[in-house]
Amino acid sequence: MINKLLIISIVLAFSMGTRSQDTPSLRDLAEERGILIGTAVEYDPLDSDATYASVLAQHYNMVIPANEMKMRALRPTPDEFTFGRADGIVAFAQENDMQVRGGPLAWHQAVAYWIRHRNLSRDEAMLALEEHIKAVVGHYKGQVFAWDVVNEAVHDSGMALRGTDISLYDSDSLWLTTIGPEYIALAFQWAHEADPDALLFYNDYNTEKSRTKANAVYNLVASLVEQGVPIHGVGFQMHINASEPPDYNFIRSEFARISDLGLQIHITELDVRISDMDTPRSESLQRQADVYREITNICLEFDSCTALITWGFTDRHSWLNTPADENAPLPFDMNYQPKPAFFALSDVLSAN
Ligand code: XIL
């Protein structure tokens, strides 16, 4: 018995020793800095891969379901709500003392098939969206602290809302074409009615680099604030290509003017792909780490930047995954080993 315990404790001491020396817990560091560090999570690996679950719980204090809270996942038919997988992620988060961010509630993608393939009138579309938002936010009332209420509503050109008939290359929003631009304010109102304590975000991409897109998002959220719509923050997705690192002062000026509106900032979907780089892989990984370092630094510079979230944490499970791992966009590699990007995060979070 004693021998067995001794062996177990030696094995544990060894594995914990290597872990805690080489890889400090990101969540411990983030908690000291007063910010949330989160990641998108997928139900299947969480359910089947113990390493995925343990690295997640060790390093993150917030999760976003990567797909499980999208409309298409929750609404197979008009009368059915399939909350099981999303509930599983929420239960895991609660067991591990993690916060949950939810959404997206109104998005042009992942619209339920039964809505997409019917010609809804304006009234029917409004009813469907209201019912959806109130049911989902109501189901997670008190359990999901923040929602991406409206996701990607601005056209890529930044010249109009997505769905406005200005050009053909971008995908339309059914919510805009059926309801009109007021779907945005309505979505926030409905979410607020369902859970008045939840923080409500507008979320979009390319706002770290496109002047026209960043202006359009700023104008949109400024007008929502002006109208008294219950919006509390802006999500910057930040899907970045390491071969074209963003202009960091551009990001600072965007964060500053969003903060001046009295809104919070969450970096919601950070990942940094390296597939376009022609440098040796080790150098590409360093350049990737540089981007992670700069973005984390900027978040810490702003009191209003309250959460840093990556879109996944291991290259084994990324939406940019390729069999040969060319994109490798996340802080842990395919085998859950920390990469230079991880150490950039832990360095910045532990610096004074
Ligand atoms: C992605 C998921 O990660 C993929 O698994 C899915 O196939 C497509 O959607 N911006 C968003 C996220 O707001 O919801 C997207 O997530 C990634 C881009």
mmCIF file of C-alpha atoms and ligand atoms in Angstrom, residues 40 42 65-67 70 103-104 107 109-110 148 151-152 203-205 237 239 268-269 271 311 318-320, ligand 1:
data_model
loop_
_atom_site.group_PDB
_atom_site.id
_atom_site.type_symbol
_atom_site.label_atom_id
_atom_site.label_comp_id
_atom_site.label_asym_id
_atom_site.label_seq_id
_atom_site.Cartn_x
_atom_site.Cartn_y
_atom_site.Cartn_z
ATOM 1 C CA ALA A 40 -14.144 28.692 -27.523
ATOM 2 C CA GLU A 42 -16.324 22.179 -28.625
ATOM 3 C CA PRO A 65 -19.435 27.180 -26.882
ATOM 4 C CA ALA A 66 -17.930 27.262 -30.389
ATOM 5 C CA ASN A 67 -21.138 26.122 -32.077
ATOM 6 C CA LYS A 70 -25.904 28.789 -32.382
ATOM 7 C CA GLY A 103 -24.212 33.363 -28.501
ATOM 8 C CA PRO A 104 -24.454 34.430 -31.167
ATOM 9 C CA TRP A 107 -26.270 36.038 -36.956
ATOM 10 C CA GLN A 109 -24.955 32.201 -40.485
ATOM 11 C CA ALA A 110 -26.263 29.103 -38.688
ATOM 12 C CA ASP A 148 -22.898 38.094 -28.350
ATOM 13 C CA ASN A 151 -22.757 39.040 -34.706
ATOM 14 C CA GLU A 152 -21.240 40.336 -37.953
ATOM 15 C CA ASN A 203 -19.361 41.318 -32.108
ATOM 16 C CA ASP A 204 -17.536 41.604 -35.446
ATOM 17 C CA TYR A 205 -14.335 40.824 -37.389
ATOM 18 C CA GLN A 237 -12.991 38.901 -33.013
ATOM 19 C CA HIS A 239 -8.814 36.393 -36.544
ATOM 20 C CA THR A 268 -13.630 37.428 -28.538
ATOM 21 C CA GLU A 269 -12.076 35.083 -31.098
ATOM 22 C CA ASP A 271 -6.311 33.271 -33.317
ATOM 23 C CA TRP A 311 -11.104 30.790 -30.675
ATOM 24 C CA SER A 318 -9.368 24.857 -34.456
ATOM 25 C CA TRP A 319 -11.907 26.003 -37.036
ATOM 26 C CA LEU A 320 -8.800 26.690 -39.182
HETATM 27 C C1 XIL B 1 -17.003 28.858 -36.408
HETATM 28 C C2 XIL B 1 -16.818 27.534 -35.682
HETATM 29 O O1 XIL B 1 -15.619 27.540 -34.949
HETATM 30 C C3 XIL B 1 -16.798 26.406 -36.705
HETATM 31 O O2 XIL B 1 -16.713 25.157 -36.033
HETATM 32 C C4 XIL B 1 -18.051 26.463 -37.564
HETATM 33 O O3 XIL B 1 -17.981 25.488 -38.576
HETATM 34 C C5 XIL B 1 -18.193 27.845 -38.194
HETATM 35 O O4 XIL B 1 -18.187 28.816 -37.193
HETATM 36 N N1 XIL B 1 -16.701 33.936 -36.434
HETATM 37 C C6 XIL B 1 -17.648 33.569 -35.494
HETATM 38 C C7 XIL B 1 -17.705 32.164 -35.014
HETATM 39 O O5 XIL B 1 -18.362 34.434 -34.957
HETATM 40 O O6 XIL B 1 -19.002 31.791 -34.634
HETATM 41 C C8 XIL B 1 -17.162 31.205 -36.061
HETATM 42 O O7 XIL B 1 -17.107 29.908 -35.491
HETATM 43 C C9 XIL B 1 -15.785 31.658 -36.489
HETATM 44 C C10 XIL B 1 -15.859 33.020 -37.150
#
